[in-house]
XYZ file of C-alpha atoms in Angstrom:
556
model
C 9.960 79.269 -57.529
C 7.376 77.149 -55.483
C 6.675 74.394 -53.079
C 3.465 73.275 -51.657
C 2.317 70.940 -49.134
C -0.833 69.108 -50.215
C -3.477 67.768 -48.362
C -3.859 63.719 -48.058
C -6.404 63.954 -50.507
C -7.653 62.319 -53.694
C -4.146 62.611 -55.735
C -4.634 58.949 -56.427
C -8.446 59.476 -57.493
C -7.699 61.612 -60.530
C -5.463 62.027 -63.026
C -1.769 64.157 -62.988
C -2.749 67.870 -63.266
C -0.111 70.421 -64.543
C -0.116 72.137 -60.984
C 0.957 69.075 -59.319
C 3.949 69.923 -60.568
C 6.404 72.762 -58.676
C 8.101 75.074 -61.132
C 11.539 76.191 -60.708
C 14.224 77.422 -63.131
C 16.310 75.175 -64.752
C 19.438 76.213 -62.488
C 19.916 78.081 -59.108
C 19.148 81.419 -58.411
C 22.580 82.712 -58.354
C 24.226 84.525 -55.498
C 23.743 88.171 -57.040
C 27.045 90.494 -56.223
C 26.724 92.947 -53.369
C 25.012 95.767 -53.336
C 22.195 98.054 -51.500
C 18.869 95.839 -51.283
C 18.712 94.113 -54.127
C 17.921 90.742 -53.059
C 17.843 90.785 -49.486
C 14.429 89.262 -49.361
C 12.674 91.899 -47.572
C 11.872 95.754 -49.469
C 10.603 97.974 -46.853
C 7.642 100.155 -48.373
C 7.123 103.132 -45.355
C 6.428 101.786 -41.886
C 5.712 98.537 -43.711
C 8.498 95.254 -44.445
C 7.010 93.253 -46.870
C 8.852 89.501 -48.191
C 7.949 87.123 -50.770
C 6.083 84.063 -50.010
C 6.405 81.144 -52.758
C 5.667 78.321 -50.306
C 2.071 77.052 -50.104
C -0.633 74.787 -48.603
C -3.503 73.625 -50.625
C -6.688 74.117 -49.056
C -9.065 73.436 -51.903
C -8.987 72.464 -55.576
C -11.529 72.275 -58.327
C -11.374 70.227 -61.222
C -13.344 71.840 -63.671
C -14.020 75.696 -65.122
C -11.612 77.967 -65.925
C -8.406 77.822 -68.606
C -8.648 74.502 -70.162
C -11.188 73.372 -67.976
C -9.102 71.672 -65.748
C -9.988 73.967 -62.105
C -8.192 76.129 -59.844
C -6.270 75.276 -56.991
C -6.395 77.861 -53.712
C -3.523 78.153 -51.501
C -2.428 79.740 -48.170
C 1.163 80.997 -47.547
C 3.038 78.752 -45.554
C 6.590 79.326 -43.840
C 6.042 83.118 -43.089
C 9.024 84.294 -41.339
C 8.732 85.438 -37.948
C 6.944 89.191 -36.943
C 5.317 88.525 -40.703
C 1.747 88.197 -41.390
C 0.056 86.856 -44.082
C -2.001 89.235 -46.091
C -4.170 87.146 -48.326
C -4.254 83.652 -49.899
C -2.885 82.400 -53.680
C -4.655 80.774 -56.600
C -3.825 79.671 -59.928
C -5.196 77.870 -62.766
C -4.443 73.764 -62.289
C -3.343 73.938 -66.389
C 0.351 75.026 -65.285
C 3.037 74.363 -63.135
C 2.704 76.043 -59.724
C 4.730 78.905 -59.984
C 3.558 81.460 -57.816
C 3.808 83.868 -54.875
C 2.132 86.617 -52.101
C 3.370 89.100 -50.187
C 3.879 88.826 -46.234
C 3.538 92.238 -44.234
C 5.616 93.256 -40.739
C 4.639 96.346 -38.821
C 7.899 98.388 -38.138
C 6.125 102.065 -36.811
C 5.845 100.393 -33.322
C 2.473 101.930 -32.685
C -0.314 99.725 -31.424
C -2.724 102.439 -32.283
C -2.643 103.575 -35.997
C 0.194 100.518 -37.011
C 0.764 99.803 -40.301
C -1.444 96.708 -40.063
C -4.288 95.253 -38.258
C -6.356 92.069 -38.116
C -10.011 92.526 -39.278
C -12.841 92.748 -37.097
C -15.456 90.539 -39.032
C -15.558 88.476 -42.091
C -18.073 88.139 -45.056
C -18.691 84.906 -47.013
C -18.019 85.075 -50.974
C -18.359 82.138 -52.218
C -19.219 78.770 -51.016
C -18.777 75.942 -53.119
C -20.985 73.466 -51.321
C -23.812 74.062 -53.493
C -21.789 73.790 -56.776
C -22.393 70.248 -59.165
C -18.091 70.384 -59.657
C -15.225 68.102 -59.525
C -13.731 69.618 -56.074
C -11.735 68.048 -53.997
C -14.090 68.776 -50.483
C -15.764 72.276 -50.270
C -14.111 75.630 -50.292
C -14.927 78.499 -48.968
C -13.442 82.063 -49.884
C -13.898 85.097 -47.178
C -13.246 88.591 -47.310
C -11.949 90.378 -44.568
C -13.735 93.466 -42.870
C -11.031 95.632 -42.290
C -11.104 98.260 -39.270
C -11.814 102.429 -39.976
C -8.218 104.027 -41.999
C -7.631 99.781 -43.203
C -8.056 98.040 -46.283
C -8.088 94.558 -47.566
C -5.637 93.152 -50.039
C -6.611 89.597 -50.273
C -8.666 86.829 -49.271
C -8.822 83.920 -46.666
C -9.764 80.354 -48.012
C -10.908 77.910 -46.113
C -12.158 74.038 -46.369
C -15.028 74.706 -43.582
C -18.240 76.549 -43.299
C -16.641 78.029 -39.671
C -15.482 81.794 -40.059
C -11.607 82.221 -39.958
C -9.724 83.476 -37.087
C -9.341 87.062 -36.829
C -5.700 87.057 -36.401
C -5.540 84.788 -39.914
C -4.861 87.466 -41.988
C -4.314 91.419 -41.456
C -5.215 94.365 -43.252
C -2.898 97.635 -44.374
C -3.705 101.134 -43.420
C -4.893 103.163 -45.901
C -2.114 105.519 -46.935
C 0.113 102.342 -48.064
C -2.633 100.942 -50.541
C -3.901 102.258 -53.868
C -6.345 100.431 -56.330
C -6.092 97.677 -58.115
C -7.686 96.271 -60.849
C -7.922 92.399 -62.206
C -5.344 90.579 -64.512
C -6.098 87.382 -65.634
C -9.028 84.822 -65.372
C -7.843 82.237 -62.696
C -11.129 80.536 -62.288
C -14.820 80.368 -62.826
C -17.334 77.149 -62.416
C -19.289 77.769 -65.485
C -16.928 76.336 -67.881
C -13.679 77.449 -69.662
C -15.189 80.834 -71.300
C -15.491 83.495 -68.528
C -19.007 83.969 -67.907
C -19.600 88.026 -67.177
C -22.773 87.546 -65.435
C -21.841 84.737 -63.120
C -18.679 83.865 -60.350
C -15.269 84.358 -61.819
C -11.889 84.597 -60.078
C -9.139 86.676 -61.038
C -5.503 87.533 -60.641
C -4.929 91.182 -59.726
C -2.467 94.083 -60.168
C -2.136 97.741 -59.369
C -4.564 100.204 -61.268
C -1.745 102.407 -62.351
C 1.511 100.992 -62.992
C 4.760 102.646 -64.520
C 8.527 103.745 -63.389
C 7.225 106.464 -60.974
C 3.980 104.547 -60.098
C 3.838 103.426 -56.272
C 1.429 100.730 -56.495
C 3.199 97.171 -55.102
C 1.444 94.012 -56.386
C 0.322 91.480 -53.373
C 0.001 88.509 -56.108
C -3.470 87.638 -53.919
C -6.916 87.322 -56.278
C -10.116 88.675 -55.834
C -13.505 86.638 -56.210
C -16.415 88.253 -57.545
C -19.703 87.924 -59.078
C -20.051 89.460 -62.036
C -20.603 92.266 -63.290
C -18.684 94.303 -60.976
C -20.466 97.825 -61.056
C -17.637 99.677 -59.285
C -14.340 99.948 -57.815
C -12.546 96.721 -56.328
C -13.574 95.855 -52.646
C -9.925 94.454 -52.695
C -6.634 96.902 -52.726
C -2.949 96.549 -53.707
C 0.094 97.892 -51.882
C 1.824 101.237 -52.251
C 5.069 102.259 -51.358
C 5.405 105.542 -49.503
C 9.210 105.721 -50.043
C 10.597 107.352 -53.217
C 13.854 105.755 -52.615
C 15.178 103.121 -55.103
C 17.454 101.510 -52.411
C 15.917 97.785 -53.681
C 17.026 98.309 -57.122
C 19.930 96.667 -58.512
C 23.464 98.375 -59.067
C 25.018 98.203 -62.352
C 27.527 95.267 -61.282
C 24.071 93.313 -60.436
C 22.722 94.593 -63.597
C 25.082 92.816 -65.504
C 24.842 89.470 -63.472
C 21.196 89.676 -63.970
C 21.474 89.840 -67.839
C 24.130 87.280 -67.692
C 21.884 84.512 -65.765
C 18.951 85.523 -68.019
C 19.662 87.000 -71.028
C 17.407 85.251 -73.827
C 18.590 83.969 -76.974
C 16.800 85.011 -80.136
C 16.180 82.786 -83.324
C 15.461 83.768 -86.808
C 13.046 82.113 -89.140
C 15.222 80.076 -91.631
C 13.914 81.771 -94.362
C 14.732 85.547 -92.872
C 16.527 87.910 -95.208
C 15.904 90.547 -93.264
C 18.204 90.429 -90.112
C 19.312 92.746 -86.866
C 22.426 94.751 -86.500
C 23.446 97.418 -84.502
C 22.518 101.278 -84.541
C 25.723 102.407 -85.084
C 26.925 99.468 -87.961
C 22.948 101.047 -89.602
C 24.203 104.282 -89.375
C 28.402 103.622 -90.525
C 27.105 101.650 -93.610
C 24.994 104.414 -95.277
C 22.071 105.519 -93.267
C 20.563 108.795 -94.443
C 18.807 111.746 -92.203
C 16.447 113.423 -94.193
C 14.479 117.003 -93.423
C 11.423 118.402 -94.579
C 11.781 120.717 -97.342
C 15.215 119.789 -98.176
C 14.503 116.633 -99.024
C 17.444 116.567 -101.808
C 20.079 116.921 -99.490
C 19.813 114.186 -97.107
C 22.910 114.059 -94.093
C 25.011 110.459 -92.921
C 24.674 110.240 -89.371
C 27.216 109.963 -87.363
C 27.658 106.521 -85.225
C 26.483 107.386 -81.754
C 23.506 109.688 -83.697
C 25.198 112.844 -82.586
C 23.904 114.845 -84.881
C 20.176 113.407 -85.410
C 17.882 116.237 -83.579
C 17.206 115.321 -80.165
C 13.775 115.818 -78.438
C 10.786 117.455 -79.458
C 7.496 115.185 -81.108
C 7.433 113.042 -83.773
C 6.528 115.900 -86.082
C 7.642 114.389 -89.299
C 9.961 117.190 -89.804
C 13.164 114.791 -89.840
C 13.221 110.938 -90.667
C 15.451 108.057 -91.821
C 16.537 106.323 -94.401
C 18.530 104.047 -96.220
C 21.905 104.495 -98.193
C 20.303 106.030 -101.755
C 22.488 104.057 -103.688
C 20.881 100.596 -104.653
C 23.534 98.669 -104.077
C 24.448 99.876 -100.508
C 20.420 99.960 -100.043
C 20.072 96.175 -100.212
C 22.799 95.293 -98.146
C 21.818 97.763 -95.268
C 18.322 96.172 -95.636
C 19.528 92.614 -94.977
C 21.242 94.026 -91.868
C 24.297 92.480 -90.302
C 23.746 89.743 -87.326
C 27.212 89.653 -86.542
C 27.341 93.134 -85.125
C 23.705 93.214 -83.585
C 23.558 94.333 -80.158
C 21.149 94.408 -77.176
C 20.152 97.557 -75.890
C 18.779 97.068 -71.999
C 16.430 100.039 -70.717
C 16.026 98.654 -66.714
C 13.803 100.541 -65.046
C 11.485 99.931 -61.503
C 8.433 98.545 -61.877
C 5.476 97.923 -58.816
C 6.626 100.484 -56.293
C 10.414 98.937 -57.142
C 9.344 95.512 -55.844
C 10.343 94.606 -59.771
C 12.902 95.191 -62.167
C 12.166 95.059 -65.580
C 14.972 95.172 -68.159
C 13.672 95.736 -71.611
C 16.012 93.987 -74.156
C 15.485 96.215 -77.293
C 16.642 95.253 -80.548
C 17.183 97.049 -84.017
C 16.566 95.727 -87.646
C 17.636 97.932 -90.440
C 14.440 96.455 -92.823
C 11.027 94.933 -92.032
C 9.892 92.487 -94.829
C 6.806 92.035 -96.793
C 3.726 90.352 -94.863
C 1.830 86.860 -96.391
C -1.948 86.451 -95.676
C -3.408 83.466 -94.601
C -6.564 82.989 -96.581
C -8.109 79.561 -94.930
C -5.905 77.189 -97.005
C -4.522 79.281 -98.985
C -1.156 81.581 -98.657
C -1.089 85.276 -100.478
C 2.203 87.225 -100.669
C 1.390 90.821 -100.265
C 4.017 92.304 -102.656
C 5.131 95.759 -100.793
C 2.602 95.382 -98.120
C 3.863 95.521 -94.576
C 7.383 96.595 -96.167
C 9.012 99.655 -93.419
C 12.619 100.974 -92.974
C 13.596 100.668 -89.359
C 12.343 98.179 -86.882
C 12.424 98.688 -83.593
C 11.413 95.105 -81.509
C 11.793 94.261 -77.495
C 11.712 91.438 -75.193
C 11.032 92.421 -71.333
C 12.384 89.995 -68.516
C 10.543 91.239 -65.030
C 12.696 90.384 -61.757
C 12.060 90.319 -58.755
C 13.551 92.665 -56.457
C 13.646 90.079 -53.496
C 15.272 87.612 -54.625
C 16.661 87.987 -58.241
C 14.113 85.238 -59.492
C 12.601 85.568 -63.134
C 9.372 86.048 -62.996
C 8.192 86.126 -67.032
C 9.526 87.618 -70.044
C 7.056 89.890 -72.359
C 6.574 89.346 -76.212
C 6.485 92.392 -78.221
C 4.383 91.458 -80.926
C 3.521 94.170 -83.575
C 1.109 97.126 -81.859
C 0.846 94.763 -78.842
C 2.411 91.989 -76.889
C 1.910 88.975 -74.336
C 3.591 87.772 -70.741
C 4.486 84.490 -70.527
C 5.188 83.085 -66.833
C 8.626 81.528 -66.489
C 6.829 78.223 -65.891
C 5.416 78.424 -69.827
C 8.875 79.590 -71.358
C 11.511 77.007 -73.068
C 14.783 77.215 -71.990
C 18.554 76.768 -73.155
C 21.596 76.898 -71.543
C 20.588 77.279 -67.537
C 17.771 79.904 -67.053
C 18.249 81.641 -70.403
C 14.672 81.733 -72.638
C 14.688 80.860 -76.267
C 12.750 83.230 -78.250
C 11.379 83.157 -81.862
C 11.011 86.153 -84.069
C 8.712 85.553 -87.100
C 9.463 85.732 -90.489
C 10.162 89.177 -92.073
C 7.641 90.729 -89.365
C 9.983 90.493 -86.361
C 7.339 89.946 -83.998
C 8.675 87.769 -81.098
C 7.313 84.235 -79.449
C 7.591 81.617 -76.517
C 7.300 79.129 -79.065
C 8.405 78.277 -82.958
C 5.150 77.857 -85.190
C 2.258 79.994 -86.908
C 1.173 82.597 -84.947
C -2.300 83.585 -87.099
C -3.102 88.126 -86.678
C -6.422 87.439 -87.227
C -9.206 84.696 -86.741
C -11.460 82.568 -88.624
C -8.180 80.968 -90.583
C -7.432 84.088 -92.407
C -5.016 86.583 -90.916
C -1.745 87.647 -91.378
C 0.931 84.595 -91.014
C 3.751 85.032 -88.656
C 5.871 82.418 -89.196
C 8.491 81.226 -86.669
C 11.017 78.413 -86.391
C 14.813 77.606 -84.594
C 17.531 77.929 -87.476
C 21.188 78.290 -87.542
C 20.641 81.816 -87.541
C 20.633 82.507 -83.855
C 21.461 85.927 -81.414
C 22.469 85.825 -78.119
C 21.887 88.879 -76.415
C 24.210 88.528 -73.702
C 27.027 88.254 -75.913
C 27.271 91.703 -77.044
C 24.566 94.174 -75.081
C 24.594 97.849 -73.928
C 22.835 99.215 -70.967
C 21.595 102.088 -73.053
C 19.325 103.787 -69.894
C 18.715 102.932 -65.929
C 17.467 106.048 -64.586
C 17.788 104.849 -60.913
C 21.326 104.968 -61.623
C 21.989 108.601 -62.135
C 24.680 109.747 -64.501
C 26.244 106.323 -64.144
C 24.985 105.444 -67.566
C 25.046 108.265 -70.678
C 22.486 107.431 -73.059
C 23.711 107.562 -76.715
C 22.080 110.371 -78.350
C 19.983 108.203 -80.656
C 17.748 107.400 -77.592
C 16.853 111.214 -77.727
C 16.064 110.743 -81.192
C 12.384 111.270 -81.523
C 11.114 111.486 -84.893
C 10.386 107.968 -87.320
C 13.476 105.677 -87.971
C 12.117 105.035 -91.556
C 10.227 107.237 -94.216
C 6.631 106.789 -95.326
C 6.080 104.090 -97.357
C 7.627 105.088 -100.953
C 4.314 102.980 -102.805
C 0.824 103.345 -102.948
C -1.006 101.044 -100.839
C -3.916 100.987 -102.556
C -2.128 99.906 -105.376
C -0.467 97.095 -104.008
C -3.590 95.940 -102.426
C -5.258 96.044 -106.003
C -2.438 94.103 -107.349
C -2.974 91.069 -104.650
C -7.222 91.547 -105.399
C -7.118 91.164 -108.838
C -5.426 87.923 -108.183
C -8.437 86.543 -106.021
C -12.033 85.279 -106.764
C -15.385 85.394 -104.837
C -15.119 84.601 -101.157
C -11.074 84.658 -100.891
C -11.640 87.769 -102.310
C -13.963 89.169 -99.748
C -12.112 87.901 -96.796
C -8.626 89.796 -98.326
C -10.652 92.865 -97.594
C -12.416 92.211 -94.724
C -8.785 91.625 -93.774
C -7.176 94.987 -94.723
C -9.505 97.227 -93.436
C -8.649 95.363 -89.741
C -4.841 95.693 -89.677
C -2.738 98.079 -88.303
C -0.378 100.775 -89.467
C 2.184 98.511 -87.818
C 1.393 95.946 -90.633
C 0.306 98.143 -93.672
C 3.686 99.446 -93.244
C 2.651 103.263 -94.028
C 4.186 104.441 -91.504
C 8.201 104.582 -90.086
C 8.425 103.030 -86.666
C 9.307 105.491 -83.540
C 12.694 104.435 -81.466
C 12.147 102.918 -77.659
C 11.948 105.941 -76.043
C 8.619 107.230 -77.742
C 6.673 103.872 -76.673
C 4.114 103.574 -74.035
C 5.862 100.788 -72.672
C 9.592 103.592 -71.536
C 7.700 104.974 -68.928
C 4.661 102.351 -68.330
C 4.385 99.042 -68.277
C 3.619 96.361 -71.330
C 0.386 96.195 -72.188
């Protein structure tokens, strides 16, 4: 994923750091099958050929402030093919592997006057570190271009001397091919490892608006600032002025992709409450109910042919389990020998990225336990829903086929985690946690505390013979690049709740869990309620994929 050449510096005069350490996937980047251009290294956005850069020079390193207060390290792009130009400089946090990359930019319009890109006329000091009582390894100083009338500037030049860079260091991008941006994550700040909003911070940055039909291309450059920033970024991300999809991958390389990478899941030991597929839910009992006829629920037929397709989530139709007891708590335990994957790929960044969302359904979501301090509460009913809808997202790159991260659905929200943070098994394929009756995925087995202070909700997670590998049985259920070459089953068009409201009254079940507490534990268990989320209360029947944010945006 990385290389870097560092200076003859003072390796020897400190101890290992994380980043001295180049990140790259367990096995090769496979030779993808043929196709348009998927991974031919360059994606051509309009008048503009842009290729990935994951090869590096250090420049300057600090060894104190930011994540774990172990520094930054600032790069410049190194090995930039010929008739490309380097666009702005790299940083990352010195508390993981180096893992990253930057885009390189090559004029194609063949017009000297109003090119795609040109160098800067001036440059403007940002930061200087000479000044600064930190662990650095020699001075750094970060400049930001000053891009000619109709330009912009998408990153920064770095540089170990007081001496303003060369003007043909770095170019900037006409206007029409950039859009805002806005910042990502804290790479850096000298004041110590909290960021400190009135002071210097760095950050990582990506496009303000971001989704399938969103233009914006991320750079992967940073932007230094002092804080706090009282309007819009001085620095700009890419945009792609061609609506074409040509850099997407094919089915054929769909399936390769999914094959290199697909993740393997593991259940909690202690889970009762497993996957299975839609159509095994819907063959073993699954009810459709209506409003107002409540007494004469419908089965559904495998594919969901005849659930009602479209419209809101108007609670005028919703699922439900087999009425029968017996059937009911069998369908609840689901059926891990027929789970399947369900893949949603879709562009992401202007199509610089794909991003295949690995969906996955569970029939039942179990009960939740509270964490008071030292103390573990089962919450009876609470957090109890039919249907459970859960996703892991794996985002590609487009140039090459590499893996960039995978995101954790977790409850109402979620987290990236860089390839360089994930465990793997079996070659480049992730292993993946889902906690305890909650279903809420992980990088890692452990607790995982919703909350803060030691009381929360636990979500429990640990690697048990109970195991899914998504690549073994998985359905490309929608890939809208692709046309009509893929027919999404009709319960993707199903857009009311997969599960009835809860059947209890929470209020009661609450009481029933307070009336077993005393003074403070007390307190904190409702303190605690009154923070949690629908998601966790359980009061409400989850929506299918298709009705998140995350089908048409990206994962926030």
């Amino acid at each position: 994923m990385g290389n870097c050449l560092p200076l003859p510096s003072s390796s020897k005069e400190r101890k290992s750091l994380p980043i001295d350490t180049i990140f790259k996937l367990p096995s090769p980047i496979p030779s993808w099958p043929a196709g348009a251009g998927f991974g031919s290294g360059i994606i051509d956005l309009g008048g503009l050929q842009v290729c990935q850069i994951t090869t590096f020079t250090k420049v300057w390193a600090t060894y104190e402030g930011g994540p774990g207060d172990l520094g930054a390290t600032f790069f410049e792009p190194s090995h930039i093919p010929d008739g490309f130009f380097m666009l702005g400089c790299y940083s990352q946090p010195n508390n993981r592997p180096l893992s990253g990359w930057v885009l390189a930019g090559k004029d194609t319009t063949n017009d000297s006057l109003g090119g795609t890109l040109k160098k800067p006329i001036d440059y403007t000091l940002v930061m200087s570190s000479e000044s600064l009582k930190i662990k650095q390894d020699g001075y750094g100083f970060i400049w930001l271009p000053t891009p000619p009338d109709g330009y912009r500037a998408v990153g920064h030049v770095v540089t170990n001397s007081p001496n303003k860079p060369s003007l043909d260091k770095i170019q900037c991008v006409r206007s029409n091919l950039t859009d805002p941006s806005e910042t990502k994550y804290w790479i850096w700040g000298p004041a110590g490892t909290e960021i400190n909003s009135k002071g210097f911070n760095v950050y990582s940055l990506q496009p303000s608006n971001r989704g399938t039909k969103e233009p914006g291309v991320s750079v992967g450059t940073f932007i230094a600032q002092n804080e706090p920033s009282t309007s819009s970024l001085y620095l700009f991300c890419l945009k792609s002025s061609k609506s074409n999809l040509s850099s997407m991958p094919n089915l054929i390389q769909i399936k390769a992709l999914f094959q290199a990478y697909s993740p393997w899941i593991y259940f909690h030991p202690q889970e009762s409450y497993l996957p299975s597929s839609v159509s095994w839910f819907f063959n073993n009992g699954a009810l459709l109910y209506t409003k107002g006829e409540e007494s004469r629920p419908v089965p559904i037929q495998p594919t969901g042919s005849n659930l009602p397709q479209g419209g809101s989530n108007d609670d005028a139709y919703w699922i439900d389990l087999p009425a029968d007891d017996s059937s009911k708590e069998r369908v609840m335990k689901g059926d891990l020998q027929s789970s399947e994957a369900y893949l949603h790929v879709k562009p992401m960044f202007g199509a610089t990225f794909t991003d295949i969302a690995v969906w996955v359904f569970y029939p039942f979501n179990g009960p939740a336990t509270a964490k008071l301090e030292i103390v573990d509460i089962p919450l009876g009913k609470i957090g109890e829903h039919v249907g459970d809808w859960e996703h892991l997202t794996l985002r590609i790159s487009n140039f090459n086929g590499a893996l960039l991260g995978i995101y954790f659905s977790e409850h109402s929200g979620g987290t990236w985690v860089d390839s360089s943070s994930l465990e793997f098994r079996d070659g480049n394929k992730a292993a993946t946690y889902s906690s305890l009756n909650g279903h809420a995925f992980y990088a890692r087995p452990g607790l995982v505390l919703q909350g803060s202070g030691g009381i929360g909700i636990r979500n429990d997670t640990g690697r048990s013979d109970k195991v899914m590998d998504t690549g073994a049985r998985y359905t490309v259920v929608s890939a809208e690049h692709l046309g009509r070459e893929i027919v999404e089953p009709p319960w993707i068009d199903y857009y009311r709740k997969w599960g009835p409201k809860v059947s209890y009254r929470l209020e009661d079940e609450v009481q029933k869990v307070e009336n077993l507490l005393r003074g403070s534990l007390k307190s904190a268990f409702e303190r605690l309620v009154k923070t949690l989320p629908d998601e966790v209360l359980g009061e409400e029947g989850p929506t299918g994929p298709k009705m998140k944010k995350s089908w048409n945006g990206d994962e926030v």
